[in-house]
Amino acid sequence: MSDPFTTGPGLPRLLAIMERLRDPERGCPWDVEQTFASIAPYTLEEAHEVADAIAREDWDELRGELGDLLLQTVFHARMAEESGLFDFEAVATGIADKMIARHPHVFGDESRDKSSDQQTLDWERIKAAERAGRAQAGVLDGVALGLPALTRAVKLQKRAARVGFDWPSTGEVLDKITEEARELVEARDSFTAEETFEEFGDLLFVMANLGRHLKIDPEAALRAANAKFTRRFERIEAWLAEEGRRPEDSTLAEMDALWDRAKAEERA
């Protein structure tokens, strides 16, 4: 008799492994102790690691990271099955049904002769109907609290824009950015730390809105900026190391000059 934990198709094998890990008598004590809430941060972390592998175009690592993310789905589904809520089969069936319902131009009678913008509008219309069926009447209902803050800001703004609550052009958004920046300076100089915190959040929210108007994903843009900063600072470290020094052994003016050198090098 074959061992279900070492042989057989990948997904049934993974489900069997998770069932054993969660077994109160024969499983792993750590896995048995976990709950939806304790596992949720790992789920978010794995999703970010998938995005990171894609950004670095590391396809071997992407395969592994997708496996880690799949494990999170299997873990949550197993806990749900133990609680009598649903199982992995229900999760897979649910997303399959959703994809069929949301692509009537592929699986139904609607024409495929439509632009990507029209398909996006149709997708949002179908999602709105689904929310109505779940008694989510508010325009902003259903925008997940656990999303990265910039991503959630854009989703909230898109929802509001669909009912007309939006600036008509980027010009008004830029004016609002100027206003919010001025209010942040005033808060820094005259208000409490809590008020400064609030004004800083307002400025970030409007910056996310500008990204939406420019059709730029602010989360992706910030990731790219982080990567650029990392890349250039590492060049500063490398050049200083050639002189037997570290950043803490140099002045700000010296590091600024090396930063400009790194920028020029990239442009060349």
PDB file of C-alpha atoms in Angstrom:
ATOM      1  CA  MET A   1       0.000   0.000   0.000  1.00  0.00           C
ATOM      2  CA  SER A   2       1.433   3.355  -1.051  1.00  0.00           C
ATOM      3  CA  ASP A   3       2.100   6.130   1.441  1.00  0.00           C
ATOM      4  CA  PRO A   4      -0.282   9.056   0.704  1.00  0.00           C
ATOM      5  CA  PHE A   5       2.248  11.478   2.172  1.00  0.00           C
ATOM      6  CA  THR A   6       5.100  10.597  -0.205  1.00  0.00           C
ATOM      7  CA  THR A   7       3.400   9.451  -3.413  1.00  0.00           C
ATOM      8  CA  GLY A   8       0.441  10.317  -5.554  1.00  0.00           C
ATOM      9  CA  PRO A   9      -0.851  13.457  -7.301  1.00  0.00           C
ATOM     10  CA  GLY A  10       0.254  16.769  -5.846  1.00  0.00           C
ATOM     11  CA  LEU A  11      -2.997  18.269  -4.580  1.00  0.00           C
ATOM     12  CA  PRO A  12      -4.506  15.141  -2.923  1.00  0.00           C
ATOM     13  CA  ARG A  13      -1.103  14.540  -1.355  1.00  0.00           C
ATOM     14  CA  LEU A  14      -0.951  18.110  -0.014  1.00  0.00           C
ATOM     15  CA  LEU A  15      -4.463  17.815   1.432  1.00  0.00           C
ATOM     16  CA  ALA A  16      -3.511  14.533   3.133  1.00  0.00           C
ATOM     17  CA  ILE A  17      -0.357  16.103   4.579  1.00  0.00           C
ATOM     18  CA  MET A  18      -2.329  19.036   6.006  1.00  0.00           C
ATOM     19  CA  GLU A  19      -4.916  16.680   7.508  1.00  0.00           C
ATOM     20  CA  ARG A  20      -2.122  14.800   9.296  1.00  0.00           C
ATOM     21  CA  LEU A  21      -0.409  17.995  10.444  1.00  0.00           C
ATOM     22  CA  ARG A  22      -3.661  19.129  12.067  1.00  0.00           C
ATOM     23  CA  ASP A  23      -4.384  15.756  13.690  1.00  0.00           C
ATOM     24  CA  PRO A  24      -4.616  16.424  17.471  1.00  0.00           C
ATOM     25  CA  GLU A  25      -2.938  13.121  18.364  1.00  0.00           C
ATOM     26  CA  ARG A  26      -0.481  12.460  15.522  1.00  0.00           C
ATOM     27  CA  GLY A  27       0.083  15.899  14.025  1.00  0.00           C
ATOM     28  CA  CYS A  28       2.436  18.807  14.617  1.00  0.00           C
ATOM     29  CA  PRO A  29       1.699  20.666  17.897  1.00  0.00           C
ATOM     30  CA  TRP A  30       2.374  24.036  16.252  1.00  0.00           C
ATOM     31  CA  ASP A  31       0.044  23.365  13.312  1.00  0.00           C
ATOM     32  CA  VAL A  32      -2.668  22.034  15.646  1.00  0.00           C
ATOM     33  CA  GLU A  33      -2.570  25.226  17.729  1.00  0.00           C
ATOM     34  CA  GLN A  34      -3.096  27.591  14.798  1.00  0.00           C
ATOM     35  CA  THR A  35      -6.313  29.489  14.076  1.00  0.00           C
ATOM     36  CA  PHE A  36      -7.608  31.562  11.151  1.00  0.00           C
ATOM     37  CA  ALA A  37      -6.375  34.700  12.905  1.00  0.00           C
ATOM     38  CA  SER A  38      -2.894  33.369  13.674  1.00  0.00           C
ATOM     39  CA  ILE A  39      -2.365  32.101  10.127  1.00  0.00           C
ATOM     40  CA  ALA A  40      -3.697  35.219   8.362  1.00  0.00           C
ATOM     41  CA  PRO A  41      -0.407  37.201   8.688  1.00  0.00           C
ATOM     42  CA  TYR A  42       1.473  34.315   7.058  1.00  0.00           C
ATOM     43  CA  THR A  43      -1.061  34.312   4.209  1.00  0.00           C
ATOM     44  CA  LEU A  44      -0.427  37.998   3.564  1.00  0.00           C
ATOM     45  CA  GLU A  45       3.335  37.472   3.781  1.00  0.00           C
ATOM     46  CA  GLU A  46       3.243  34.647   1.241  1.00  0.00           C
ATOM     47  CA  ALA A  47       1.177  36.742  -1.182  1.00  0.00           C
ATOM     48  CA  HIS A  48       3.775  39.514  -0.965  1.00  0.00           C
ATOM     49  CA  GLU A  49       6.574  37.009  -1.567  1.00  0.00           C
ATOM     50  CA  VAL A  50       4.803  35.841  -4.733  1.00  0.00           C
ATOM     51  CA  ALA A  51       4.688  39.454  -5.927  1.00  0.00           C
ATOM     52  CA  ASP A  52       8.365  39.885  -5.035  1.00  0.00           C
ATOM     53  CA  ALA A  53       9.419  36.833  -7.067  1.00  0.00           C
ATOM     54  CA  ILE A  54       7.462  38.158 -10.043  1.00  0.00           C
ATOM     55  CA  ALA A  55       9.043  41.603  -9.715  1.00  0.00           C
ATOM     56  CA  ARG A  56      12.504  39.993  -9.746  1.00  0.00           C
ATOM     57  CA  GLU A  57      11.488  37.626 -12.579  1.00  0.00           C
ATOM     58  CA  ASP A  58      12.804  34.708 -10.536  1.00  0.00           C
ATOM     59  CA  TRP A  59      10.618  31.987 -12.020  1.00  0.00           C
ATOM     60  CA  ASP A  60      12.097  29.089 -10.048  1.00  0.00           C
ATOM     61  CA  GLU A  61      11.428  30.973  -6.832  1.00  0.00           C
ATOM     62  CA  LEU A  62       7.950  31.910  -8.061  1.00  0.00           C
ATOM     63  CA  ARG A  63       7.087  28.226  -8.329  1.00  0.00           C
ATOM     64  CA  GLY A  64       8.060  27.726  -4.703  1.00  0.00           C
ATOM     65  CA  GLU A  65       6.284  30.861  -3.511  1.00  0.00           C
ATOM     66  CA  LEU A  66       3.079  29.851  -5.295  1.00  0.00           C
ATOM     67  CA  GLY A  67       3.321  26.538  -3.449  1.00  0.00           C
ATOM     68  CA  ASP A  68       3.675  28.391  -0.150  1.00  0.00           C
ATOM     69  CA  LEU A  69       0.604  30.473  -1.009  1.00  0.00           C
ATOM     70  CA  LEU A  70      -1.363  27.358  -1.976  1.00  0.00           C
ATOM     71  CA  LEU A  71      -0.433  25.857   1.384  1.00  0.00           C
ATOM     72  CA  GLN A  72      -2.090  28.827   3.069  1.00  0.00           C
ATOM     73  CA  THR A  73      -5.340  28.133   1.205  1.00  0.00           C
ATOM     74  CA  VAL A  74      -5.136  24.450   2.143  1.00  0.00           C
ATOM     75  CA  PHE A  75      -4.441  25.369   5.782  1.00  0.00           C
ATOM     76  CA  HIS A  76      -7.455  27.705   6.038  1.00  0.00           C
ATOM     77  CA  ALA A  77      -9.700  25.216   4.245  1.00  0.00           C
ATOM     78  CA  ARG A  78      -8.642  22.433   6.597  1.00  0.00           C
ATOM     79  CA  MET A  79      -9.437  24.521   9.668  1.00  0.00           C
ATOM     80  CA  ALA A  80     -12.790  25.431   8.138  1.00  0.00           C
ATOM     81  CA  GLU A  81     -13.570  21.768   7.476  1.00  0.00           C
ATOM     82  CA  GLU A  82     -12.740  20.885  11.085  1.00  0.00           C
ATOM     83  CA  SER A  83     -15.179  23.603  12.211  1.00  0.00           C
ATOM     84  CA  GLY A  84     -17.913  22.338   9.907  1.00  0.00           C
ATOM     85  CA  LEU A  85     -17.870  25.494   7.769  1.00  0.00           C
ATOM     86  CA  PHE A  86     -16.636  24.321   4.352  1.00  0.00           C
ATOM     87  CA  ASP A  87     -13.820  22.280   2.812  1.00  0.00           C
ATOM     88  CA  PHE A  88     -11.209  22.700   0.079  1.00  0.00           C
ATOM     89  CA  GLU A  89     -13.557  21.225  -2.528  1.00  0.00           C
ATOM     90  CA  ALA A  90     -16.092  23.952  -1.731  1.00  0.00           C
ATOM     91  CA  VAL A  91     -13.388  26.602  -2.087  1.00  0.00           C
ATOM     92  CA  ALA A  92     -12.363  25.291  -5.518  1.00  0.00           C
ATOM     93  CA  THR A  93     -15.975  24.910  -6.654  1.00  0.00           C
ATOM     94  CA  GLY A  94     -16.813  28.407  -5.455  1.00  0.00           C
ATOM     95  CA  ILE A  95     -14.037  30.106  -7.403  1.00  0.00           C
ATOM     96  CA  ALA A  96     -14.810  28.006 -10.498  1.00  0.00           C
ATOM     97  CA  ASP A  97     -18.462  29.070 -10.351  1.00  0.00           C
ATOM     98  CA  LYS A  98     -17.414  32.687  -9.845  1.00  0.00           C
ATOM     99  CA  MET A  99     -15.146  32.647 -12.902  1.00  0.00           C
ATOM    100  CA  ILE A 100     -17.949  31.206 -15.041  1.00  0.00           C
ATOM    101  CA  ALA A 101     -20.409  33.842 -13.798  1.00  0.00           C
ATOM    102  CA  ARG A 102     -17.963  36.714 -14.295  1.00  0.00           C
ATOM    103  CA  HIS A 103     -17.017  35.734 -17.858  1.00  0.00           C
ATOM    104  CA  PRO A 104     -20.325  35.537 -19.742  1.00  0.00           C
ATOM    105  CA  HIS A 105     -18.449  36.600 -22.894  1.00  0.00           C
ATOM    106  CA  VAL A 106     -16.384  33.394 -22.644  1.00  0.00           C
ATOM    107  CA  PHE A 107     -18.719  30.826 -21.082  1.00  0.00           C
ATOM    108  CA  GLY A 108     -22.084  32.375 -21.975  1.00  0.00           C
ATOM    109  CA  ASP A 109     -23.904  34.012 -24.856  1.00  0.00           C
ATOM    110  CA  GLU A 110     -22.344  37.483 -24.663  1.00  0.00           C
ATOM    111  CA  SER A 111     -20.061  38.675 -27.449  1.00  0.00           C
ATOM    112  CA  ARG A 112     -16.282  38.614 -26.945  1.00  0.00           C
ATOM    113  CA  ASP A 113     -16.050  41.657 -29.211  1.00  0.00           C
ATOM    114  CA  LYS A 114     -15.504  44.256 -26.497  1.00  0.00           C
ATOM    115  CA  SER A 115     -12.596  46.335 -25.219  1.00  0.00           C
ATOM    116  CA  SER A 116     -10.679  45.560 -22.045  1.00  0.00           C
ATOM    117  CA  ASP A 117     -12.189  48.728 -20.508  1.00  0.00           C
ATOM    118  CA  GLN A 118     -15.698  47.452 -21.263  1.00  0.00           C
ATOM    119  CA  GLN A 119     -14.809  44.069 -19.801  1.00  0.00           C
ATOM    120  CA  THR A 120     -13.617  45.822 -16.632  1.00  0.00           C
ATOM    121  CA  LEU A 121     -16.921  47.707 -16.401  1.00  0.00           C
ATOM    122  CA  ASP A 122     -18.851  44.467 -16.912  1.00  0.00           C
ATOM    123  CA  TRP A 123     -16.731  42.767 -14.230  1.00  0.00           C
ATOM    124  CA  GLU A 124     -17.504  45.533 -11.739  1.00  0.00           C
ATOM    125  CA  ARG A 125     -21.210  45.397 -12.634  1.00  0.00           C
ATOM    126  CA  ILE A 126     -21.306  41.653 -11.956  1.00  0.00           C
ATOM    127  CA  LYS A 127     -19.419  42.117  -8.686  1.00  0.00           C
ATOM    128  CA  ALA A 128     -21.904  44.822  -7.648  1.00  0.00           C
ATOM    129  CA  ALA A 129     -24.761  42.413  -8.306  1.00  0.00           C
ATOM    130  CA  GLU A 130     -22.991  39.783  -6.182  1.00  0.00           C
ATOM    131  CA  ARG A 131     -22.604  42.267  -3.324  1.00  0.00           C
ATOM    132  CA  ALA A 132     -26.286  43.136  -3.568  1.00  0.00           C
ATOM    133  CA  GLY A 133     -27.080  39.452  -3.273  1.00  0.00           C
ATOM    134  CA  ARG A 134     -25.035  39.361  -0.053  1.00  0.00           C
ATOM    135  CA  ALA A 135     -26.954  42.347   1.334  1.00  0.00           C
ATOM    136  CA  GLN A 136     -23.932  44.635   0.962  1.00  0.00           C
ATOM    137  CA  ALA A 137     -25.845  47.777   0.087  1.00  0.00           C
ATOM    138  CA  GLY A 138     -23.186  50.410   0.792  1.00  0.00           C
ATOM    139  CA  VAL A 139     -20.958  51.588  -2.053  1.00  0.00           C
ATOM    140  CA  LEU A 140     -17.824  50.751  -0.051  1.00  0.00           C
ATOM    141  CA  ASP A 141     -19.057  47.465   1.398  1.00  0.00           C
ATOM    142  CA  GLY A 142     -16.793  44.499   0.805  1.00  0.00           C
ATOM    143  CA  VAL A 143     -13.481  46.318   0.287  1.00  0.00           C
ATOM    144  CA  ALA A 144     -11.246  44.074   2.390  1.00  0.00           C
ATOM    145  CA  LEU A 145      -9.733  45.600   5.516  1.00  0.00           C
ATOM    146  CA  GLY A 146      -6.644  43.405   5.241  1.00  0.00           C
ATOM    147  CA  LEU A 147      -5.449  44.826   1.910  1.00  0.00           C
ATOM    148  CA  PRO A 148      -2.235  46.869   1.804  1.00  0.00           C
ATOM    149  CA  ALA A 149      -3.284  50.422   2.676  1.00  0.00           C
ATOM    150  CA  LEU A 150      -2.410  51.984  -0.694  1.00  0.00           C
ATOM    151  CA  THR A 151      -4.221  49.239  -2.582  1.00  0.00           C
ATOM    152  CA  ARG A 152      -7.290  49.584  -0.371  1.00  0.00           C
ATOM    153  CA  ALA A 153      -7.257  53.366  -0.858  1.00  0.00           C
ATOM    154  CA  VAL A 154      -7.409  52.920  -4.638  1.00  0.00           C
ATOM    155  CA  LYS A 155     -10.236  50.371  -4.354  1.00  0.00           C
ATOM    156  CA  LEU A 156     -12.238  52.690  -2.091  1.00  0.00           C
ATOM    157  CA  GLN A 157     -11.696  55.567  -4.523  1.00  0.00           C
ATOM    158  CA  LYS A 158     -12.757  53.446  -7.503  1.00  0.00           C
ATOM    159  CA  ARG A 159     -15.959  52.480  -5.728  1.00  0.00           C
ATOM    160  CA  ALA A 160     -16.748  56.109  -4.910  1.00  0.00           C
ATOM    161  CA  ALA A 161     -15.910  57.188  -8.474  1.00  0.00           C
ATOM    162  CA  ARG A 162     -18.491  54.778  -9.885  1.00  0.00           C
ATOM    163  CA  VAL A 163     -21.249  56.818  -8.219  1.00  0.00           C
ATOM    164  CA  GLY A 164     -19.776  60.157  -9.297  1.00  0.00           C
ATOM    165  CA  PHE A 165     -17.716  61.039  -6.209  1.00  0.00           C
ATOM    166  CA  ASP A 166     -14.451  61.839  -7.977  1.00  0.00           C
ATOM    167  CA  TRP A 167     -12.401  64.693  -9.361  1.00  0.00           C
ATOM    168  CA  PRO A 168     -12.889  65.070 -13.125  1.00  0.00           C
ATOM    169  CA  SER A 169      -9.172  65.422 -13.945  1.00  0.00           C
ATOM    170  CA  THR A 170      -5.675  65.136 -12.528  1.00  0.00           C
ATOM    171  CA  GLY A 171      -5.480  68.917 -12.191  1.00  0.00           C
ATOM    172  CA  GLU A 172      -7.916  68.936  -9.267  1.00  0.00           C
ATOM    173  CA  VAL A 173      -6.058  66.036  -7.642  1.00  0.00           C
ATOM    174  CA  LEU A 174      -2.744  67.901  -7.901  1.00  0.00           C
ATOM    175  CA  ASP A 175      -4.381  70.978  -6.335  1.00  0.00           C
ATOM    176  CA  LYS A 176      -5.597  68.777  -3.490  1.00  0.00           C
ATOM    177  CA  ILE A 177      -2.080  67.380  -3.013  1.00  0.00           C
ATOM    178  CA  THR A 178      -0.759  70.940  -2.662  1.00  0.00           C
ATOM    179  CA  GLU A 179      -3.500  71.692  -0.124  1.00  0.00           C
ATOM    180  CA  GLU A 180      -2.830  68.532   1.898  1.00  0.00           C
ATOM    181  CA  ALA A 181       0.946  69.146   1.862  1.00  0.00           C
ATOM    182  CA  ARG A 182       0.365  72.645   3.193  1.00  0.00           C
ATOM    183  CA  GLU A 183      -1.902  71.304   5.949  1.00  0.00           C
ATOM    184  CA  LEU A 184       0.752  68.732   6.873  1.00  0.00           C
ATOM    185  CA  VAL A 185       3.351  71.484   7.262  1.00  0.00           C
ATOM    186  CA  GLU A 186       0.917  73.446   9.455  1.00  0.00           C
ATOM    187  CA  ALA A 187       0.231  70.372  11.564  1.00  0.00           C
ATOM    188  CA  ARG A 188       3.946  69.691  11.995  1.00  0.00           C
ATOM    189  CA  ASP A 189       4.570  73.251  13.134  1.00  0.00           C
ATOM    190  CA  SER A 190       1.461  73.911  15.221  1.00  0.00           C
ATOM    191  CA  PHE A 191      -0.590  70.801  15.997  1.00  0.00           C
ATOM    192  CA  THR A 192      -0.346  67.615  17.993  1.00  0.00           C
ATOM    193  CA  ALA A 193       1.398  64.427  16.888  1.00  0.00           C
ATOM    194  CA  GLU A 194      -2.018  62.831  16.389  1.00  0.00           C
ATOM    195  CA  GLU A 195      -3.128  65.643  14.058  1.00  0.00           C
ATOM    196  CA  THR A 196       0.142  65.435  12.134  1.00  0.00           C
ATOM    197  CA  PHE A 197      -0.410  61.680  11.780  1.00  0.00           C
ATOM    198  CA  GLU A 198      -3.886  62.328  10.356  1.00  0.00           C
ATOM    199  CA  GLU A 199      -2.676  64.934   7.877  1.00  0.00           C
ATOM    200  CA  PHE A 200       0.089  62.628   6.687  1.00  0.00           C
ATOM    201  CA  GLY A 201      -2.514  59.926   6.052  1.00  0.00           C
ATOM    202  CA  ASP A 202      -4.649  62.399   4.100  1.00  0.00           C
ATOM    203  CA  LEU A 203      -1.688  63.248   1.876  1.00  0.00           C
ATOM    204  CA  LEU A 204      -0.965  59.565   1.192  1.00  0.00           C
ATOM    205  CA  PHE A 205      -4.635  58.976   0.372  1.00  0.00           C
ATOM    206  CA  VAL A 206      -4.631  61.772  -2.224  1.00  0.00           C
ATOM    207  CA  MET A 207      -1.349  60.522  -3.671  1.00  0.00           C
ATOM    208  CA  ALA A 208      -3.005  57.129  -4.178  1.00  0.00           C
ATOM    209  CA  ASN A 209      -5.859  58.948  -5.921  1.00  0.00           C
ATOM    210  CA  LEU A 210      -3.397  60.661  -8.254  1.00  0.00           C
ATOM    211  CA  GLY A 211      -1.955  57.274  -9.138  1.00  0.00           C
ATOM    212  CA  ARG A 212      -5.441  56.034  -9.981  1.00  0.00           C
ATOM    213  CA  HIS A 213      -6.073  59.027 -12.267  1.00  0.00           C
ATOM    214  CA  LEU A 214      -2.719  58.451 -13.987  1.00  0.00           C
ATOM    215  CA  LYS A 215      -3.485  54.702 -14.275  1.00  0.00           C
ATOM    216  CA  ILE A 216      -0.482  53.932 -12.054  1.00  0.00           C
ATOM    217  CA  ASP A 217      -0.663  51.294  -9.350  1.00  0.00           C
ATOM    218  CA  PRO A 218       0.723  53.172  -6.312  1.00  0.00           C
ATOM    219  CA  GLU A 219       1.697  49.936  -4.572  1.00  0.00           C
ATOM    220  CA  ALA A 220       3.734  48.844  -7.614  1.00  0.00           C
ATOM    221  CA  ALA A 221       5.220  52.329  -8.018  1.00  0.00           C
ATOM    222  CA  LEU A 222       6.349  52.379  -4.381  1.00  0.00           C
ATOM    223  CA  ARG A 223       7.836  48.891  -4.705  1.00  0.00           C
ATOM    224  CA  ALA A 224       9.795  50.118  -7.726  1.00  0.00           C
ATOM    225  CA  ALA A 225      10.979  53.168  -5.785  1.00  0.00           C
ATOM    226  CA  ASN A 226      12.052  50.917  -2.903  1.00  0.00           C
ATOM    227  CA  ALA A 227      14.014  48.740  -5.329  1.00  0.00           C
ATOM    228  CA  LYS A 228      15.663  51.797  -6.887  1.00  0.00           C
ATOM    229  CA  PHE A 229      16.635  53.173  -3.488  1.00  0.00           C
ATOM    230  CA  THR A 230      18.054  49.795  -2.450  1.00  0.00           C
ATOM    231  CA  ARG A 231      20.000  49.452  -5.695  1.00  0.00           C
ATOM    232  CA  ARG A 232      21.547  52.922  -5.478  1.00  0.00           C
ATOM    233  CA  PHE A 233      22.356  52.715  -1.779  1.00  0.00           C
ATOM    234  CA  GLU A 234      24.092  49.393  -2.341  1.00  0.00           C
ATOM    235  CA  ARG A 235      26.272  51.132  -4.956  1.00  0.00           C
ATOM    236  CA  ILE A 236      27.159  53.757  -2.346  1.00  0.00           C
ATOM    237  CA  GLU A 237      28.168  50.977   0.057  1.00  0.00           C
ATOM    238  CA  ALA A 238      30.227  49.265  -2.636  1.00  0.00           C
ATOM    239  CA  TRP A 239      32.136  52.421  -3.569  1.00  0.00           C
ATOM    240  CA  LEU A 240      32.832  53.238   0.065  1.00  0.00           C
ATOM    241  CA  ALA A 241      33.990  49.660   0.659  1.00  0.00           C
ATOM    242  CA  GLU A 242      36.566  50.103  -2.123  1.00  0.00           C
ATOM    243  CA  GLU A 243      38.050  52.844   0.082  1.00  0.00           C
ATOM    244  CA  GLY A 244      37.860  50.678   3.190  1.00  0.00           C
ATOM    245  CA  ARG A 245      34.982  52.672   4.629  1.00  0.00           C
ATOM    246  CA  ARG A 246      31.352  52.160   5.617  1.00  0.00           C
ATOM    247  CA  PRO A 247      28.408  54.604   5.323  1.00  0.00           C
ATOM    248  CA  GLU A 248      28.665  55.515   9.005  1.00  0.00           C
ATOM    249  CA  ASP A 249      32.295  56.509   8.390  1.00  0.00           C
ATOM    250  CA  SER A 250      31.374  59.049   5.697  1.00  0.00           C
ATOM    251  CA  THR A 251      29.527  62.362   5.634  1.00  0.00           C
ATOM    252  CA  LEU A 252      26.110  63.084   4.195  1.00  0.00           C
ATOM    253  CA  ALA A 253      27.726  65.267   1.529  1.00  0.00           C
ATOM    254  CA  GLU A 254      29.974  62.378   0.459  1.00  0.00           C
ATOM    255  CA  MET A 255      27.050  59.956   0.278  1.00  0.00           C
ATOM    256  CA  ASP A 256      24.958  62.502  -1.642  1.00  0.00           C
ATOM    257  CA  ALA A 257      27.741  62.803  -4.200  1.00  0.00           C
ATOM    258  CA  LEU A 258      27.902  59.024  -4.549  1.00  0.00           C
ATOM    259  CA  TRP A 259      24.109  58.909  -4.874  1.00  0.00           C
ATOM    260  CA  ASP A 260      24.317  61.318  -7.803  1.00  0.00           C
ATOM    261  CA  ARG A 261      27.061  59.129  -9.269  1.00  0.00           C
ATOM    262  CA  ALA A 262      24.797  56.073  -8.982  1.00  0.00           C
ATOM    263  CA  LYS A 263      21.956  57.966 -10.706  1.00  0.00           C
ATOM    264  CA  ALA A 264      24.253  59.005 -13.540  1.00  0.00           C
ATOM    265  CA  GLU A 265      25.520  55.444 -13.881  1.00  0.00           C
ATOM    266  CA  GLU A 266      21.955  54.097 -14.246  1.00  0.00           C
ATOM    267  CA  ARG A 267      21.018  56.733 -16.799  1.00  0.00           C
ATOM    268  CA  ALA A 268      24.129  55.919 -18.842  1.00  0.00           C
TER     269      ALA A 268
END
